[in-house]
PDB file of C-alpha atoms in Angstrom:
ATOM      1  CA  UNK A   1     -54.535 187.589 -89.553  1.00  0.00           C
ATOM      2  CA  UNK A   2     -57.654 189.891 -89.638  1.00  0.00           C
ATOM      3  CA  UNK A   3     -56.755 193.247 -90.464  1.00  0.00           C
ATOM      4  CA  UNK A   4     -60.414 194.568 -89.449  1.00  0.00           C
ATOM      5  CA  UNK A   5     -60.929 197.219 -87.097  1.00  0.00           C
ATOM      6  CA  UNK A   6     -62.968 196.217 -84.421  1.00  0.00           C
ATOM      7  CA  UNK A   7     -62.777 199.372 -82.041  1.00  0.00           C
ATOM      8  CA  UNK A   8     -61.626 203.136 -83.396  1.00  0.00           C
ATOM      9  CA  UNK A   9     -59.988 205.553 -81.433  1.00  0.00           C
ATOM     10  CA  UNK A  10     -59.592 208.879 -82.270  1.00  0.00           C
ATOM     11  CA  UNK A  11     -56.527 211.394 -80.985  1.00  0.00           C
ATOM     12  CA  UNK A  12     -57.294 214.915 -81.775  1.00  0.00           C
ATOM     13  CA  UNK A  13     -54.526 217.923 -81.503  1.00  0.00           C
ATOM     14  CA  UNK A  14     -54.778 221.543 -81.098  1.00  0.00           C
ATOM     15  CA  UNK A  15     -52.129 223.767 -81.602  1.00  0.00           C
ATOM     16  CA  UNK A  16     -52.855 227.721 -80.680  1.00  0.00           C
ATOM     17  CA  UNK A  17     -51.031 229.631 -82.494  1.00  0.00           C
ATOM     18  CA  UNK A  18     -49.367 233.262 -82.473  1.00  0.00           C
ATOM     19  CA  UNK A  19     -49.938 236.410 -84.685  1.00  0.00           C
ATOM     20  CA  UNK A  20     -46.481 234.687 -86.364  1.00  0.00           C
ATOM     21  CA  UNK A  21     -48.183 231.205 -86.582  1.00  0.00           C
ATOM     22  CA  UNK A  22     -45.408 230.142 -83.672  1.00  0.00           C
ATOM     23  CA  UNK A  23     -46.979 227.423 -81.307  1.00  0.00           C
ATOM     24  CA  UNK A  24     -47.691 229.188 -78.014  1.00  0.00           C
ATOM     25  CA  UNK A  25     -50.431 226.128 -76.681  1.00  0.00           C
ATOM     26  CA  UNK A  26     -50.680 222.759 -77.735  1.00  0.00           C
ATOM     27  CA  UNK A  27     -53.612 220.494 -76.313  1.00  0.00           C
ATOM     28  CA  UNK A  28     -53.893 217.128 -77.042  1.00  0.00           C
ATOM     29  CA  UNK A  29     -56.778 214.457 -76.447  1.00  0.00           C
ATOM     30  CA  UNK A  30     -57.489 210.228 -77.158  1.00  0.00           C
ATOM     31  CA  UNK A  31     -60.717 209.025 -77.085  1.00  0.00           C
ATOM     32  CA  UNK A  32     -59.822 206.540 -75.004  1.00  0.00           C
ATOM     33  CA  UNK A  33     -58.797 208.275 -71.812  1.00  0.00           C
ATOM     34  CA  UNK A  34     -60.275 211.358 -71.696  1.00  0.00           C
ATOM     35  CA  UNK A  35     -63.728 212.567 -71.535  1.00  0.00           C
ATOM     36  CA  UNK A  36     -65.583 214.107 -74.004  1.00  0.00           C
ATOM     37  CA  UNK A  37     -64.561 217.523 -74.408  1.00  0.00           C
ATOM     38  CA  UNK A  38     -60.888 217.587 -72.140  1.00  0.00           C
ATOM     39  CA  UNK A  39     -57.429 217.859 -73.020  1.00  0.00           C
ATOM     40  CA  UNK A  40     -53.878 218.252 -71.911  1.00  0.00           C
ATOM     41  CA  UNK A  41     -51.678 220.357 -72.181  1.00  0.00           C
ATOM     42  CA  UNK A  42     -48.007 219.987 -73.113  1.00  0.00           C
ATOM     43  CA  UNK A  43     -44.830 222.053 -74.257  1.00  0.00           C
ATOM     44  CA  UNK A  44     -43.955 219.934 -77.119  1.00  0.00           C
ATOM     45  CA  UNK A  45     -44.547 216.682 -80.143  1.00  0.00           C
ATOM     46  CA  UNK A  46     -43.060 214.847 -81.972  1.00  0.00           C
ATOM     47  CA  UNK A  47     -45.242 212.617 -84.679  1.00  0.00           C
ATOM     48  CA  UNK A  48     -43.951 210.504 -87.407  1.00  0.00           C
ATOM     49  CA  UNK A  49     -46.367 208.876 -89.642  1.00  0.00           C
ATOM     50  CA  UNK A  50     -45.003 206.427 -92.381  1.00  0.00           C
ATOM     51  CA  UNK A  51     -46.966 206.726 -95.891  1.00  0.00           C
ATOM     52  CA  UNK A  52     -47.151 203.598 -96.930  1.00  0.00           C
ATOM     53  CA  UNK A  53     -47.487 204.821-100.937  1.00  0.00           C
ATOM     54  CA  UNK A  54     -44.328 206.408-101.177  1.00  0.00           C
ATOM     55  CA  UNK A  55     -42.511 204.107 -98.680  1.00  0.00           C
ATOM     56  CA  UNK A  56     -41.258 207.722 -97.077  1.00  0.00           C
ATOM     57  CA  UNK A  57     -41.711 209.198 -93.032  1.00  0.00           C
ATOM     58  CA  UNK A  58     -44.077 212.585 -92.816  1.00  0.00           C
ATOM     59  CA  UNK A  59     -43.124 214.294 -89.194  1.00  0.00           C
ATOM     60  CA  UNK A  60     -44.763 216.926 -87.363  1.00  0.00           C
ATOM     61  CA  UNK A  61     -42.271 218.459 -85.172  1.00  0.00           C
ATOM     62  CA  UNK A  62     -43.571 221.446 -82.839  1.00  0.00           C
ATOM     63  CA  UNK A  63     -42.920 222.863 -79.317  1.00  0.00           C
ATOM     64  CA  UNK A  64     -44.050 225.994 -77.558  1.00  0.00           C
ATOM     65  CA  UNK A  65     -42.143 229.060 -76.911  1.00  0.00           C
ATOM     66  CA  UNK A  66     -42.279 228.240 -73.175  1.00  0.00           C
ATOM     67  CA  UNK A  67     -40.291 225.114 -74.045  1.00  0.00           C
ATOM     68  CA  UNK A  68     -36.819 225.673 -71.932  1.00  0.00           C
ATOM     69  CA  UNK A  69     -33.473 224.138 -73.555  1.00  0.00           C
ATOM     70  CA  UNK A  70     -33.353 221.574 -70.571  1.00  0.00           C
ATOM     71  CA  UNK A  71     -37.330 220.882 -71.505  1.00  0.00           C
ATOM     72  CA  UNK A  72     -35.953 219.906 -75.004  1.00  0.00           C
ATOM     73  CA  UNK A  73     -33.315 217.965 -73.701  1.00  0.00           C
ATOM     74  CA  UNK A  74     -35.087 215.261 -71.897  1.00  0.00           C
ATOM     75  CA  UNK A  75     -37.877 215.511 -74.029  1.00  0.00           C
ATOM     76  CA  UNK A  76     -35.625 214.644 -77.099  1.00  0.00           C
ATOM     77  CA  UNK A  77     -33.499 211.986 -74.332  1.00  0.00           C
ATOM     78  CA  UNK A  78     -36.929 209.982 -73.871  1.00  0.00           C
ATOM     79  CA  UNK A  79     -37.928 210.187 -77.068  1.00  0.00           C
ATOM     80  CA  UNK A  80     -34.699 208.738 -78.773  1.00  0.00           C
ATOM     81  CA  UNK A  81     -34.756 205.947 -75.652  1.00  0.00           C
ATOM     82  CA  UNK A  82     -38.736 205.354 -76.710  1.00  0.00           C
ATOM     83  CA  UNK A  83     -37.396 204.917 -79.976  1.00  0.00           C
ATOM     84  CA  UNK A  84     -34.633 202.115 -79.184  1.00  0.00           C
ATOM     85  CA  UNK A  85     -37.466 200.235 -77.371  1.00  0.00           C
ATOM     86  CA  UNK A  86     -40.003 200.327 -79.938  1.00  0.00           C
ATOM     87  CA  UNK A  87     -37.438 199.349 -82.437  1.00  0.00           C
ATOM     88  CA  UNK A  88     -36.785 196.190 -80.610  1.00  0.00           C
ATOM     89  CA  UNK A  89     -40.252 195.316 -80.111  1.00  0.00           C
ATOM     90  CA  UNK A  90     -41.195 195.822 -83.743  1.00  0.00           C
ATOM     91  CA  UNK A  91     -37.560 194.148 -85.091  1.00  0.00           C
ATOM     92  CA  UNK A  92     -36.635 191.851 -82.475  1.00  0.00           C
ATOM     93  CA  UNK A  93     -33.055 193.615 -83.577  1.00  0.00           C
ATOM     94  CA  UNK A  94     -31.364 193.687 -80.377  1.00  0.00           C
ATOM     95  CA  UNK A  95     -28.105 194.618 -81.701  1.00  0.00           C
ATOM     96  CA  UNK A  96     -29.384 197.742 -83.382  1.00  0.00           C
ATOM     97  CA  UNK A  97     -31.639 198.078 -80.628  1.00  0.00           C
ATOM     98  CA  UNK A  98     -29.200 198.342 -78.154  1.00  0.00           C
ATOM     99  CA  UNK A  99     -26.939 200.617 -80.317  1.00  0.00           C
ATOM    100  CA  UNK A 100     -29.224 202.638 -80.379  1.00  0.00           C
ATOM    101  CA  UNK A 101     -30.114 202.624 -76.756  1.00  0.00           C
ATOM    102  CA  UNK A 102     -26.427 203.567 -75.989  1.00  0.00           C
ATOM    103  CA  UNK A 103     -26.676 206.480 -78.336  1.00  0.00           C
ATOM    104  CA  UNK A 104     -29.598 207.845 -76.065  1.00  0.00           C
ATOM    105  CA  UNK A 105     -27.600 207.087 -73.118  1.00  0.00           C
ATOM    106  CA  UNK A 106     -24.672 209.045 -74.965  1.00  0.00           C
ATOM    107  CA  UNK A 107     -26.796 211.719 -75.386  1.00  0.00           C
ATOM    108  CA  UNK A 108     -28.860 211.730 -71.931  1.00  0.00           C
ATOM    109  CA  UNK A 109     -24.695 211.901 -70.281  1.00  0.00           C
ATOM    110  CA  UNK A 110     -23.576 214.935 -72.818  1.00  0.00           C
ATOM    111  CA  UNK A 111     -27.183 216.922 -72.234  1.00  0.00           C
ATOM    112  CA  UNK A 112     -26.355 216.150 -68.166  1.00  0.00           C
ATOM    113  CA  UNK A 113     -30.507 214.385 -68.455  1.00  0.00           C
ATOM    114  CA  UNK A 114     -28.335 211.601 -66.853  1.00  0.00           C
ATOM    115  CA  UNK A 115     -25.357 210.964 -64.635  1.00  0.00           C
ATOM    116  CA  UNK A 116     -22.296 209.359 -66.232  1.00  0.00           C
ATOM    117  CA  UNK A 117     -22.106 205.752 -66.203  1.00  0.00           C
TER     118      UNK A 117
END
């Protein structure tokens, strides 16, 4: 397998900040669908990059002060069902995967993001 790049894309982030360094804006942009010079907006992230030297996760966790408690909810629901799904695509684990799938589930139910099964 060829591990050469052949195209690079670049993501940039901004984060505005307050006079107590507390996010109050975050704007986010990919080179690769948007054009020069636009961004979007949103109320929260959630990045995990693994470091492949020290075989340990680095996370950049931030949200807005606009961010409501229901905001957080769902955003944290889709993000732990996200999770579940790439897990199975990257592990073809679908026992795990689906474990964890019911713990999003479990979570979307007690946050009320879902209905009950």
């Amino acid at each position: 397998m060829d591990n050469k790049a052949t195209h690079i894309s670049e993501i940039s982030i901004k984060v505005g900040l307050d006079a107590e360094k507390v996010p109050v804006s975050i704007d986010w942009a990919a080179s690769d669908m948007h054009p020069v010079g636009t961004t979007e907006s949103c109320k929260a992230m959630v990045i995990a990059l693994f470091d492949e030297s020290h075989k340990d996760t680095l996370r950049i966790d931030l949200w807005t002060k606009e961010m409501q408690v229901v905001e957080m909810d769902r955003f944290m629901y889709q993000v732990l069902q996200s999770l579940s799904q790439t897990y199975m695509r990257a592990t073809n684990n679908k026992a795990l995967a689906e474990d964890m799938a019911r713990f999003a589930q479990y979570f979307g139910e007690k946050t009320e993001i879902v209905p009950k099964v």
